[in-house]
């Protein structure tokens, strides 16, 4: 019995020991599991923190880089420092394909600015496998990424025709067309700007890009009511590039797609923003540059008449200068078109335009060219210009320091004065002949071409001078003999037919000055000598002797 009890106690003890051991092991496993769980949670937290830190660092980096690219330094020190640190490699891999849309968008913006800053950086984009990634970003689900990718393409394309060619070969057009029809205005505007850059790069690229579908979409977008100003401006500028490239594209815009109607509405609209109005005038000018038929269509739409009035726009220089560009393209085509512009009030408006543009080289050149071109065709148009005072600003430009401005002004005066005494007389009276002669006399003889052009204008005015009194001041030793002979040639018949002019010739001192010139041996050559003696013979012998004796 005692043995049974002892055995029972022993079994109980063993069972207890086993249970305790089992319990201890279970406790240990539980403790280990708890420790492991705590460790996993810590690791996950660290991973999250690491990625957050990476995102913060990326944000800080890309924002800093954006700031660096805003710096304007003449010596390009910032750009050089960025290039030394291999900024393109950092941007292109991995940041340009960053999973965070904001970082990807900012990265692409930086790529666009860098590519625009230096063709070498554009070369990195097109030759190092980055272009495919940029094209992929144009189909990103986030609109800012799409727009930024388009801006990169635009910047690379703007680096030169060879870059544009590589971009086109990469298959960019489907992505651009998708973005062009996006519901997001930012994406749409970026696509329009990129198309404009591709079209501008070369006529060949323009022919490839400007399909019927593309032109149709562009013009359709221009007609959408309520579009933001920036998008409308981008569209008009894009169409300007299209029209500039060829007559065929201009004709397609006007005849097939009806682009002239919205452009005309912008030009004539009282509430059109000035920049869009100026861009629409430029687009119309690009259409007109190709042939007479296109100009006639623009004229029939009423754009030329509006452009004439806009020459006097005092608020926006771009509006009046682009108006002058359009009118120059139109007036250069035919005399009839020049007359249409004149009847629209151009003579008076051009006089105001030249006054407003005083001091601006391009404006003065455009004004002189229009006046000269219009005046070269018909006497009636030239007379209208002269009567409106358009010759006065030309005279002001004759002594201009810029030789091109001065030369065009002299040419324009010649075109106005060549028709008759009615067109030349007012110019001479206003001082055109004096201004031209002074410039001619002061020019170095080595500038033979410039002197020849001035002399041509002077001879035209002399030939059409209305009376001898207007030529009297030029009978002077200061006038070079090669020029003086032309004055004497014209004076001879004028004095011969007018006693009043002969009386003035004496009282003004011109006869005395002539005798003084004739008294200098060898100063005058034939035929100037013959003209001088013929003029002297028109006066009483004793009067001539008196002035000759006092010479």
Short mmCIF file of C-alpha atoms in Angstrom, two decimals:
data_model
loop_
_atom_site.label_atom_id
_atom_site.label_comp_id
_atom_site.label_asym_id
_atom_site.label_seq_id
_atom_site.Cartn_x
_atom_site.Cartn_y
_atom_site.Cartn_z
CA UNK A 1 0.00 0.00 0.00
CA UNK A 2 2.73 2.41 0.98
CA UNK A 3 4.49 1.46 -2.18
CA UNK A 4 1.38 2.39 -4.20
CA UNK A 5 1.12 5.73 -2.39
CA UNK A 6 4.79 6.48 -2.99
CA UNK A 7 4.36 5.58 -6.65
CA UNK A 8 1.34 7.89 -6.87
CA UNK A 9 3.27 10.75 -5.29
CA UNK A 10 6.15 10.10 -7.62
CA UNK A 11 3.84 10.12 -10.64
CA UNK A 12 2.17 13.32 -9.47
CA UNK A 13 5.53 14.96 -8.99
CA UNK A 14 6.67 13.89 -12.42
CA UNK A 15 3.43 15.10 -13.96
CA UNK A 16 3.81 18.43 -12.17
CA UNK A 17 7.36 18.71 -13.38
CA UNK A 18 6.23 17.96 -16.91
CA UNK A 19 3.44 20.51 -16.67
CA UNK A 20 5.79 23.11 -15.25
CA UNK A 21 8.28 22.42 -18.00
CA UNK A 22 5.54 22.64 -20.61
CA UNK A 23 4.26 25.82 -19.06
CA UNK A 24 7.75 27.31 -18.98
CA UNK A 25 8.28 26.44 -22.62
CA UNK A 26 4.91 27.91 -23.56
CA UNK A 27 5.75 31.05 -21.62
CA UNK A 28 9.12 31.29 -23.31
CA UNK A 29 7.49 30.86 -26.73
CA UNK A 30 4.98 33.56 -25.84
CA UNK A 31 7.71 35.87 -24.69
CA UNK A 32 9.69 35.20 -27.88
CA UNK A 33 6.58 35.82 -29.98
CA UNK A 34 5.96 39.11 -28.20
CA UNK A 35 9.56 40.19 -28.66
CA UNK A 36 9.41 39.25 -32.33
CA UNK A 37 6.17 41.18 -32.82
CA UNK A 38 7.65 44.25 -31.19
CA UNK A 39 10.72 43.96 -33.41
CA UNK A 40 8.63 43.71 -36.59
CA UNK A 41 6.57 46.73 -35.66
CA UNK A 42 9.77 48.71 -35.05
CA UNK A 43 11.20 47.67 -38.38
CA UNK A 44 8.04 48.63 -40.26
CA UNK A 45 8.07 52.00 -38.55
CA UNK A 46 11.70 52.52 -39.52
CA UNK A 47 10.92 51.58 -43.12
CA UNK A 48 8.06 54.08 -43.19
CA UNK A 49 10.29 56.73 -41.67
CA UNK A 50 13.02 55.98 -44.17
CA UNK A 51 10.68 56.41 -47.12
CA UNK A 52 9.25 59.55 -45.62
CA UNK A 53 12.74 60.91 -45.15
CA UNK A 54 13.51 60.01 -48.77
CA UNK A 55 10.40 61.83 -49.92
CA UNK A 56 11.25 64.86 -47.81
CA UNK A 57 14.80 64.81 -49.14
CA UNK A 58 13.56 64.52 -52.72
CA UNK A 59 11.19 67.37 -52.16
CA UNK A 60 13.91 69.51 -50.62
CA UNK A 61 16.29 68.64 -53.44
CA UNK A 62 13.90 69.34 -56.27
CA UNK A 63 12.65 72.56 -54.65
CA UNK A 64 16.24 73.71 -54.15
CA UNK A 65 17.03 72.89 -57.75
CA UNK A 66 13.97 74.82 -58.88
CA UNK A 67 15.28 77.80 -56.94
CA UNK A 68 18.75 77.47 -58.48
CA UNK A 69 17.24 77.53 -61.95
CA UNK A 70 15.46 80.81 -61.19
CA UNK A 71 18.82 82.52 -60.62
CA UNK A 72 19.86 84.78 -63.49
CA UNK A 73 23.62 85.14 -63.73
CA UNK A 74 25.36 86.51 -66.79
CA UNK A 75 28.39 84.22 -66.47
CA UNK A 76 26.23 81.04 -66.23
CA UNK A 77 28.05 80.02 -63.05
CA UNK A 78 24.94 78.34 -61.62
CA UNK A 79 24.39 76.27 -64.74
CA UNK A 80 28.04 75.21 -64.84
CA UNK A 81 27.93 74.14 -61.18
CA UNK A 82 24.82 72.07 -61.80
CA UNK A 83 26.41 70.39 -64.80
CA UNK A 84 29.57 69.58 -62.83
CA UNK A 85 27.39 67.78 -60.30
CA UNK A 86 25.82 65.71 -63.09
CA UNK A 87 22.40 67.22 -62.55
CA UNK A 88 20.92 65.58 -65.63
CA UNK A 89 21.73 62.08 -64.45
CA UNK A 90 20.16 62.79 -61.06
CA UNK A 91 17.03 64.19 -62.62
CA UNK A 92 16.62 61.56 -65.27
CA UNK A 93 17.22 58.53 -63.08
CA UNK A 94 15.23 58.09 -60.95
CA UNK A 95 13.47 61.40 -60.29
CA UNK A 96 11.86 61.91 -63.71
CA UNK A 97 9.91 58.68 -63.16
CA UNK A 98 9.30 59.21 -59.46
CA UNK A 99 6.13 57.51 -58.17
CA UNK A 100 5.14 60.74 -56.41
CA UNK A 101 3.42 62.85 -59.08
CA UNK A 102 4.49 66.17 -57.54
CA UNK A 103 8.17 65.22 -57.58
CA UNK A 104 7.94 63.84 -61.11
CA UNK A 105 6.26 67.03 -62.31
CA UNK A 106 8.85 69.29 -60.68
CA UNK A 107 11.65 67.12 -62.04
CA UNK A 108 10.31 67.42 -65.56
CA UNK A 109 9.97 71.18 -65.15
CA UNK A 110 13.63 71.35 -64.18
CA UNK A 111 14.52 69.19 -67.17
CA UNK A 112 12.63 71.61 -69.41
CA UNK A 113 14.48 74.65 -68.03
CA UNK A 114 17.86 72.95 -68.31
CA UNK A 115 17.18 71.76 -71.86
CA UNK A 116 16.18 75.27 -72.85
CA UNK A 117 19.33 76.70 -71.28
CA UNK A 118 21.90 74.70 -73.26
CA UNK A 119 21.70 72.45 -76.35
CA UNK A 120 24.20 70.11 -74.72
CA UNK A 121 21.61 69.31 -72.08
CA UNK A 122 18.98 68.75 -74.75
CA UNK A 123 21.40 66.30 -76.31
CA UNK A 124 21.43 64.32 -73.06
CA UNK A 125 17.64 63.98 -73.24
CA UNK A 126 17.51 62.75 -76.83
CA UNK A 127 20.56 60.48 -76.78
CA UNK A 128 20.62 58.82 -73.36
CA UNK A 129 17.31 57.00 -73.32
CA UNK A 130 15.51 59.71 -71.34
CA UNK A 131 13.18 60.71 -74.15
CA UNK A 132 11.15 57.50 -73.89
CA UNK A 133 10.48 58.18 -70.23
CA UNK A 134 9.41 61.74 -70.98
CA UNK A 135 7.01 60.48 -73.65
CA UNK A 136 5.59 58.00 -71.17
CA UNK A 137 5.02 60.84 -68.72
CA UNK A 138 2.85 62.58 -71.33
CA UNK A 139 0.29 59.83 -70.71
CA UNK A 140 0.53 60.05 -66.90
CA UNK A 141 -2.72 60.05 -64.94
CA UNK A 142 -1.88 63.38 -63.31
CA UNK A 143 -2.29 66.49 -65.46
CA UNK A 144 0.72 68.45 -64.08
CA UNK A 145 3.02 65.58 -65.05
CA UNK A 146 1.59 65.50 -68.58
CA UNK A 147 2.01 69.26 -68.98
CA UNK A 148 5.56 69.22 -67.60
CA UNK A 149 6.52 66.39 -69.96
CA UNK A 150 5.19 68.43 -72.92
CA UNK A 151 7.31 71.35 -71.74
CA UNK A 152 10.41 69.15 -71.83
CA UNK A 153 9.62 68.15 -75.42
CA UNK A 154 9.09 71.80 -76.32
CA UNK A 155 12.39 72.86 -74.74
CA UNK A 156 14.35 70.09 -76.48
CA UNK A 157 12.70 70.90 -79.83
CA UNK A 158 13.55 74.57 -79.44
CA UNK A 159 17.25 73.73 -79.26
CA UNK A 160 17.41 73.25 -83.04
CA UNK A 161 15.93 71.49 -86.08
CA UNK A 162 18.06 68.40 -85.50
CA UNK A 163 16.53 67.98 -82.04
CA UNK A 164 13.04 68.49 -83.44
CA UNK A 165 13.74 65.76 -85.98
CA UNK A 166 14.73 63.30 -83.25
CA UNK A 167 11.65 64.19 -81.21
CA UNK A 168 9.38 63.55 -84.20
CA UNK A 169 11.10 60.24 -84.87
CA UNK A 170 10.48 59.19 -81.28
CA UNK A 171 6.74 59.09 -81.99
CA UNK A 172 5.64 62.14 -80.04
CA UNK A 173 2.65 63.07 -82.23
CA UNK A 174 0.07 60.57 -80.87
CA UNK A 175 0.80 61.72 -77.32
CA UNK A 176 0.56 65.37 -78.36
CA UNK A 177 -2.75 64.81 -80.13
CA UNK A 178 -4.16 63.11 -77.04
CA UNK A 179 -3.02 65.98 -74.85
CA UNK A 180 -4.33 68.52 -77.35
CA UNK A 181 -7.81 67.15 -76.79
CA UNK A 182 -7.44 66.78 -73.02
CA UNK A 183 -10.11 68.19 -70.76
CA UNK A 184 -7.40 69.77 -68.64
CA UNK A 185 -6.53 73.28 -69.86
CA UNK A 186 -2.96 73.11 -68.52
CA UNK A 187 -2.26 69.96 -70.51
CA UNK A 188 -3.95 71.35 -73.62
CA UNK A 189 -1.99 74.61 -73.53
CA UNK A 190 1.31 72.78 -73.07
CA UNK A 191 0.51 70.59 -76.08
CA UNK A 192 -0.28 73.64 -78.23
CA UNK A 193 3.01 75.29 -77.26
CA UNK A 194 4.92 72.11 -78.09
CA UNK A 195 3.21 71.85 -81.47
CA UNK A 196 4.13 75.47 -82.16
CA UNK A 197 7.80 74.75 -81.41
CA UNK A 198 7.82 71.71 -83.70
CA UNK A 199 6.15 73.67 -86.52
CA UNK A 200 8.52 76.58 -86.12
CA UNK A 201 11.61 74.37 -86.27
CA UNK A 202 11.51 73.95 -90.09
CA UNK A 203 9.17 73.92 -93.10
CA UNK A 204 9.70 70.17 -93.45
CA UNK A 205 8.62 69.52 -89.89
CA UNK A 206 5.65 71.86 -90.31
CA UNK A 207 4.50 69.82 -93.31
CA UNK A 208 4.73 66.63 -91.25
CA UNK A 209 3.00 68.01 -88.18
CA UNK A 210 0.25 70.08 -89.81
CA UNK A 211 -2.09 67.36 -90.97
CA UNK A 212 -5.70 68.17 -91.78
CA UNK A 213 -6.69 66.70 -88.42
CA UNK A 214 -4.21 68.83 -86.45
CA UNK A 215 -5.23 72.05 -88.21
CA UNK A 216 -8.88 71.23 -87.70
CA UNK A 217 -8.39 70.68 -83.97
CA UNK A 218 -6.36 73.90 -83.56
CA UNK A 219 -8.94 76.08 -85.33
CA UNK A 220 -11.80 74.37 -83.48
CA UNK A 221 -10.16 75.13 -80.16
CA UNK A 222 -9.83 78.76 -81.22
CA UNK A 223 -13.60 78.97 -81.62
CA UNK A 224 -14.44 77.60 -78.16
CA UNK A 225 -16.22 80.28 -76.15
CA UNK A 226 -14.85 81.10 -72.72
CA UNK A 227 -11.37 79.67 -73.23
CA UNK A 228 -8.71 81.23 -70.98
CA UNK A 229 -6.53 83.99 -72.40
CA UNK A 230 -3.30 81.99 -72.19
CA UNK A 231 -4.73 79.11 -74.23
CA UNK A 232 -6.14 81.45 -76.90
CA UNK A 233 -2.81 83.25 -77.13
CA UNK A 234 -0.95 79.94 -77.51
CA UNK A 235 -3.34 78.87 -80.28
CA UNK A 236 -2.99 82.12 -82.23
CA UNK A 237 0.80 82.01 -81.97
CA UNK A 238 0.77 78.39 -83.14
CA UNK A 239 -1.36 79.31 -86.17
CA UNK A 240 1.06 82.17 -86.92
CA UNK A 241 3.86 79.63 -87.20
CA UNK A 242 1.71 77.44 -89.43
CA UNK A 243 0.86 80.32 -91.79
CA UNK A 244 4.47 81.49 -91.96
CA UNK A 245 5.80 78.20 -93.27
CA UNK A 246 4.12 77.98 -96.69
CA UNK A 247 1.38 79.29 -98.96
CA UNK A 248 -0.20 75.83 -98.98
CA UNK A 249 -0.60 75.79 -95.20
CA UNK A 250 -1.93 79.36 -95.19
CA UNK A 251 -4.46 78.47 -97.86
CA UNK A 252 -5.51 75.39 -95.89
CA UNK A 253 -6.05 77.49 -92.78
CA UNK A 254 -8.13 80.08 -94.64
CA UNK A 255 -10.10 78.05 -97.18
CA UNK A 256 -10.50 74.62 -95.54
CA UNK A 257 -10.58 75.39 -91.86
CA UNK A 258 -11.93 78.95 -91.68
CA UNK A 259 -9.18 80.31 -89.42
CA UNK A 260 -9.66 83.84 -90.75
CA UNK A 261 -13.03 84.30 -89.02
CA UNK A 262 -11.82 83.91 -85.40
CA UNK A 263 -8.63 85.85 -86.17
CA UNK A 264 -10.70 88.71 -87.59
CA UNK A 265 -12.96 88.64 -84.55
CA UNK A 266 -9.92 88.99 -82.29
CA UNK A 267 -8.53 91.90 -84.33
CA UNK A 268 -11.82 93.76 -84.38
CA UNK A 269 -13.03 92.86 -80.89
CA UNK A 270 -13.33 95.80 -78.53
CA UNK A 271 -12.64 93.57 -75.51
CA UNK A 272 -9.89 91.44 -77.03
CA UNK A 273 -6.81 91.37 -74.74
CA UNK A 274 -3.97 93.38 -76.33
CA UNK A 275 -1.57 90.43 -76.55
CA UNK A 276 -4.13 88.29 -78.40
CA UNK A 277 -5.00 91.20 -80.70
CA UNK A 278 -1.31 91.72 -81.50
CA UNK A 279 -0.81 87.98 -82.11
CA UNK A 280 -3.87 87.86 -84.39
CA UNK A 281 -2.52 90.76 -86.44
CA UNK A 282 0.77 88.90 -86.78
CA UNK A 283 -1.03 85.71 -87.84
CA UNK A 284 -2.91 87.69 -90.50
CA UNK A 285 0.38 89.17 -91.70
CA UNK A 286 1.87 85.68 -92.04
CA UNK A 287 -1.13 84.66 -94.15
CA UNK A 288 -0.70 87.73 -96.37
CA UNK A 289 2.98 87.26 -97.03
CA UNK A 290 2.54 84.54 -99.66
CA UNK A 291 0.37 85.85 -102.49
CA UNK A 292 -2.19 88.41 -103.62
CA UNK A 293 -5.16 86.05 -103.35
CA UNK A 294 -4.58 85.49 -99.65
CA UNK A 295 -4.24 89.24 -99.08
CA UNK A 296 -7.53 89.80 -100.88
CA UNK A 297 -9.25 87.32 -98.56
CA UNK A 298 -7.84 89.10 -95.53
CA UNK A 299 -8.90 92.46 -97.00
CA UNK A 300 -12.41 91.18 -97.73
CA UNK A 301 -12.72 90.12 -94.10
CA UNK A 302 -12.10 93.74 -93.09
CA UNK A 303 -8.83 93.07 -91.29
CA UNK A 304 -6.82 95.64 -93.27
CA UNK A 305 -9.24 98.44 -92.44
CA UNK A 306 -9.03 97.54 -88.76
CA UNK A 307 -5.24 97.35 -88.94
CA UNK A 308 -5.07 100.89 -90.34
CA UNK A 309 -6.95 102.27 -87.35
CA UNK A 310 -4.84 100.22 -84.93
CA UNK A 311 -1.72 102.01 -86.19
CA UNK A 312 -2.68 104.77 -83.80
CA UNK A 313 -3.06 102.55 -80.71
CA UNK A 314 -1.34 104.60 -78.00
CA UNK A 315 -1.55 101.97 -75.27
CA UNK A 316 0.05 98.86 -76.79
CA UNK A 317 3.11 99.16 -79.01
CA UNK A 318 2.86 95.50 -80.10
CA UNK A 319 -0.62 96.12 -81.52
CA UNK A 320 0.40 99.07 -83.69
CA UNK A 321 3.69 97.46 -84.78
CA UNK A 322 2.01 94.22 -85.78
CA UNK A 323 -0.58 96.32 -87.61
CA UNK A 324 2.25 97.93 -89.56
CA UNK A 325 3.68 94.49 -90.35
CA UNK A 326 0.35 93.35 -91.76
CA UNK A 327 -0.12 96.52 -93.82
CA UNK A 328 3.41 96.26 -95.20
CA UNK A 329 2.74 92.71 -96.39
CA UNK A 330 -0.49 93.88 -98.05
CA UNK A 331 0.79 97.06 -99.69
CA UNK A 332 3.80 95.33 -101.21
CA UNK A 333 1.62 93.06 -103.32
CA UNK A 334 -0.22 95.35 -105.79
CA UNK A 335 -1.03 99.05 -106.41
CA UNK A 336 -4.73 98.28 -105.94
CA UNK A 337 -4.14 96.88 -102.45
CA UNK A 338 -2.02 99.91 -101.59
CA UNK A 339 -4.91 102.10 -102.70
CA UNK A 340 -7.35 100.09 -100.56
CA UNK A 341 -5.15 100.73 -97.54
CA UNK A 342 -4.88 104.42 -98.43
CA UNK A 343 -8.66 104.79 -98.72
CA UNK A 344 -9.01 103.22 -95.27
CA UNK A 345 -7.26 106.27 -93.81
CA UNK A 346 -3.66 105.07 -93.80
CA UNK A 347 -2.01 108.43 -94.74
CA UNK A 348 -3.13 110.23 -91.58
CA UNK A 349 -2.75 107.14 -89.39
CA UNK A 350 0.80 106.56 -90.64
CA UNK A 351 1.75 110.10 -89.70
CA UNK A 352 0.50 109.42 -86.16
CA UNK A 353 2.16 106.00 -86.11
CA UNK A 354 5.54 107.49 -86.98
CA UNK A 355 5.17 110.06 -84.22
CA UNK A 356 4.35 107.34 -81.68
CA UNK A 357 7.26 105.20 -82.87
CA UNK A 358 9.85 107.97 -82.74
CA UNK A 359 12.89 106.47 -81.07
CA UNK A 360 12.00 102.87 -81.92
CA UNK A 361 14.11 101.55 -84.78
CA UNK A 362 11.81 98.75 -85.90
CA UNK A 363 8.73 100.94 -85.79
CA UNK A 364 10.36 103.69 -87.82
CA UNK A 365 11.63 101.20 -90.38
CA UNK A 366 8.17 99.69 -90.80
CA UNK A 367 6.54 103.10 -91.14
CA UNK A 368 9.08 104.31 -93.71
CA UNK A 369 8.69 101.10 -95.70
CA UNK A 370 4.89 101.35 -95.81
CA UNK A 371 4.91 105.01 -96.84
CA UNK A 372 7.53 104.41 -99.51
CA UNK A 373 5.82 101.29 -100.82
CA UNK A 374 2.40 102.93 -101.00
CA UNK A 375 3.83 106.08 -102.55
CA UNK A 376 5.75 104.21 -105.22
CA UNK A 377 2.70 102.94 -107.12
CA UNK A 378 0.27 105.73 -107.95
CA UNK A 379 0.51 109.52 -107.90
CA UNK A 380 -2.89 109.80 -106.25
CA UNK A 381 -1.76 107.63 -103.34
CA UNK A 382 1.53 109.52 -103.04
CA UNK A 383 -0.33 112.84 -102.99
CA UNK A 384 -2.68 111.60 -100.29
CA UNK A 385 0.31 110.65 -98.16
CA UNK A 386 2.05 113.98 -98.73
CA UNK A 387 -1.10 116.00 -98.06
CA UNK A 388 -1.66 114.10 -94.80
CA UNK A 389 1.82 115.04 -93.59
CA UNK A 390 3.33 111.57 -93.84
CA UNK A 391 6.44 113.08 -95.41
CA UNK A 392 7.34 115.05 -92.26
CA UNK A 393 8.40 112.05 -90.14
CA UNK A 394 10.38 110.76 -93.13
CA UNK A 395 12.36 114.00 -93.20
CA UNK A 396 12.99 113.63 -89.47
CA UNK A 397 14.43 110.15 -90.09
CA UNK A 398 16.86 111.27 -92.86
CA UNK A 399 19.70 112.23 -90.45
CA UNK A 400 19.01 109.25 -88.16
CA UNK A 401 22.09 107.64 -86.62
CA UNK A 402 20.94 104.20 -87.78
CA UNK A 403 21.98 104.01 -91.42
CA UNK A 404 19.22 101.58 -92.33
CA UNK A 405 16.52 103.88 -90.96
CA UNK A 406 18.09 106.88 -92.67
CA UNK A 407 18.45 105.00 -95.95
CA UNK A 408 14.86 103.73 -96.01
CA UNK A 409 13.57 107.21 -95.17
CA UNK A 410 15.51 108.68 -98.10
CA UNK A 411 14.18 105.97 -100.39
CA UNK A 412 10.61 106.63 -99.22
CA UNK A 413 10.96 110.36 -99.92
CA UNK A 414 12.14 109.52 -103.42
CA UNK A 415 9.11 107.26 -103.99
CA UNK A 416 6.73 110.02 -102.93
CA UNK A 417 8.41 112.80 -104.87
CA UNK A 418 8.99 111.01 -108.15
CA UNK A 419 5.48 111.51 -109.56
CA UNK A 420 5.11 115.24 -110.07
CA UNK A 421 5.59 118.72 -108.69
CA UNK A 422 2.43 118.15 -106.63
CA UNK A 423 4.07 115.38 -104.65
CA UNK A 424 7.65 116.73 -104.62
CA UNK A 425 6.85 120.37 -103.92
CA UNK A 426 5.43 119.95 -100.38
CA UNK A 427 8.37 117.69 -99.49
CA UNK A 428 10.89 120.28 -100.66
CA UNK A 429 9.03 123.02 -98.83
CA UNK A 430 8.99 120.90 -95.66
CA UNK A 431 12.79 120.61 -95.80
CA UNK A 432 13.34 117.21 -97.41
CA UNK A 433 15.85 118.51 -99.97
CA UNK A 434 17.80 120.40 -97.34
CA UNK A 435 17.94 117.38 -94.99
CA UNK A 436 19.07 115.04 -97.76
CA UNK A 437 21.71 117.49 -99.04
CA UNK A 438 23.15 118.05 -95.58
CA UNK A 439 23.43 114.32 -94.96
CA UNK A 440 24.97 113.79 -98.40
CA UNK A 441 27.57 116.54 -97.88
CA UNK A 442 28.55 115.23 -94.43
CA UNK A 443 28.94 111.58 -95.45
CA UNK A 444 32.46 110.22 -96.00
CA UNK A 445 33.25 109.79 -99.69
CA UNK A 446 34.27 106.18 -99.08
CA UNK A 447 30.63 105.29 -98.38
CA UNK A 448 29.90 105.32 -102.08
CA UNK A 449 26.75 103.17 -101.96
CA UNK A 450 25.09 105.25 -99.25
CA UNK A 451 26.03 108.50 -100.97
CA UNK A 452 24.66 107.17 -104.23
CA UNK A 453 21.29 106.35 -102.65
CA UNK A 454 21.03 109.81 -101.06
CA UNK A 455 22.00 111.44 -104.32
CA UNK A 456 19.29 109.52 -106.15
CA UNK A 457 16.65 110.90 -103.76
CA UNK A 458 18.03 114.43 -104.12
CA UNK A 459 17.98 114.26 -107.92
CA UNK A 460 14.35 113.09 -107.87
CA UNK A 461 13.26 116.04 -105.75
CA UNK A 462 15.28 118.47 -107.86
CA UNK A 463 13.75 117.14 -111.06
CA UNK A 464 10.23 117.66 -109.68
CA UNK A 465 10.91 120.90 -107.77
CA UNK A 466 7.95 123.27 -108.32
CA UNK A 467 9.85 126.59 -108.53
CA UNK A 468 13.27 128.15 -108.55
CA UNK A 469 12.87 129.71 -105.13
CA UNK A 470 12.91 126.27 -103.48
CA UNK A 471 16.32 125.58 -105.08
CA UNK A 472 18.00 128.94 -104.40
CA UNK A 473 19.62 127.92 -101.06
CA UNK A 474 21.55 125.17 -102.84
CA UNK A 475 23.49 127.51 -105.12
CA UNK A 476 26.36 127.52 -102.70
CA UNK A 477 30.05 126.59 -102.47
CA UNK A 478 29.18 124.09 -99.74
CA UNK A 479 27.33 121.94 -102.28
CA UNK A 480 29.69 119.47 -103.98
CA UNK A 481 30.06 120.25 -107.71
CA UNK A 482 28.75 116.79 -108.79
CA UNK A 483 25.53 117.63 -106.95
CA UNK A 484 25.47 121.33 -107.79
CA UNK A 485 25.20 120.62 -111.50
CA UNK A 486 21.77 119.02 -110.96
CA UNK A 487 20.50 122.11 -109.15
CA UNK A 488 21.78 124.34 -111.96
CA UNK A 489 20.25 122.13 -114.63
CA UNK A 490 16.81 122.42 -113.01
CA UNK A 491 17.16 126.14 -112.26
CA UNK A 492 17.86 127.05 -115.87
CA UNK A 493 14.35 126.30 -117.27
CA UNK A 494 12.56 127.43 -114.11
CA UNK A 495 14.26 130.85 -114.15
CA UNK A 496 13.78 131.18 -117.87
CA UNK A 497 9.99 131.01 -117.63
CA UNK A 498 9.39 133.05 -114.44
CA UNK A 499 10.33 136.73 -114.00
CA UNK A 500 9.26 136.47 -110.38
CA UNK A 501 11.72 133.64 -109.79
CA UNK A 502 14.48 135.65 -111.50
CA UNK A 503 13.82 138.61 -109.23
CA UNK A 504 13.96 136.36 -106.18
CA UNK A 505 17.16 134.77 -107.49
CA UNK A 506 18.80 138.20 -107.34
CA UNK A 507 17.37 139.47 -104.07
CA UNK A 508 18.08 136.21 -102.22
CA UNK A 509 21.77 136.45 -103.10
CA UNK A 510 21.71 133.32 -105.25
CA UNK A 511 23.00 135.19 -108.34
CA UNK A 512 25.86 136.61 -106.32
CA UNK A 513 26.76 133.18 -104.97
CA UNK A 514 26.62 131.75 -108.49
CA UNK A 515 29.11 134.35 -109.75
CA UNK A 516 31.38 133.55 -106.80
CA UNK A 517 31.33 129.87 -107.71
CA UNK A 518 32.00 130.62 -111.38
CA UNK A 519 34.98 132.75 -110.41
CA UNK A 520 36.82 129.77 -108.91
CA UNK A 521 38.88 128.23 -111.73
CA UNK A 522 38.10 124.57 -112.36
CA UNK A 523 35.43 124.31 -109.66
CA UNK A 524 32.65 123.59 -112.15
CA UNK A 525 32.91 121.05 -114.92
CA UNK A 526 30.79 120.59 -117.98
CA UNK A 527 27.82 120.53 -118.23
CA UNK A 528 27.55 122.57 -115.00
CA UNK A 529 29.57 125.41 -116.62
CA UNK A 530 27.11 125.65 -119.49
CA UNK A 531 24.14 125.73 -117.12
CA UNK A 532 25.80 128.46 -115.03
CA UNK A 533 26.43 130.67 -118.10
CA UNK A 534 22.89 130.06 -119.37
CA UNK A 535 21.45 131.16 -116.02
CA UNK A 536 23.66 134.27 -115.95
CA UNK A 537 22.51 135.19 -119.45
CA UNK A 538 18.94 135.46 -118.18
CA UNK A 539 19.85 138.59 -116.23
CA UNK A 540 20.93 142.06 -117.45
CA UNK A 541 24.62 142.19 -118.28
CA UNK A 542 25.34 145.08 -115.92
CA UNK A 543 23.69 143.21 -113.01
CA UNK A 544 25.79 140.12 -113.70
CA UNK A 545 28.96 142.23 -113.94
CA UNK A 546 28.10 143.95 -110.68
CA UNK A 547 27.81 140.71 -108.77
CA UNK A 548 30.76 139.17 -110.59
CA UNK A 549 32.88 142.17 -109.68
CA UNK A 550 31.93 141.86 -106.03
CA UNK A 551 32.67 138.14 -105.91
#
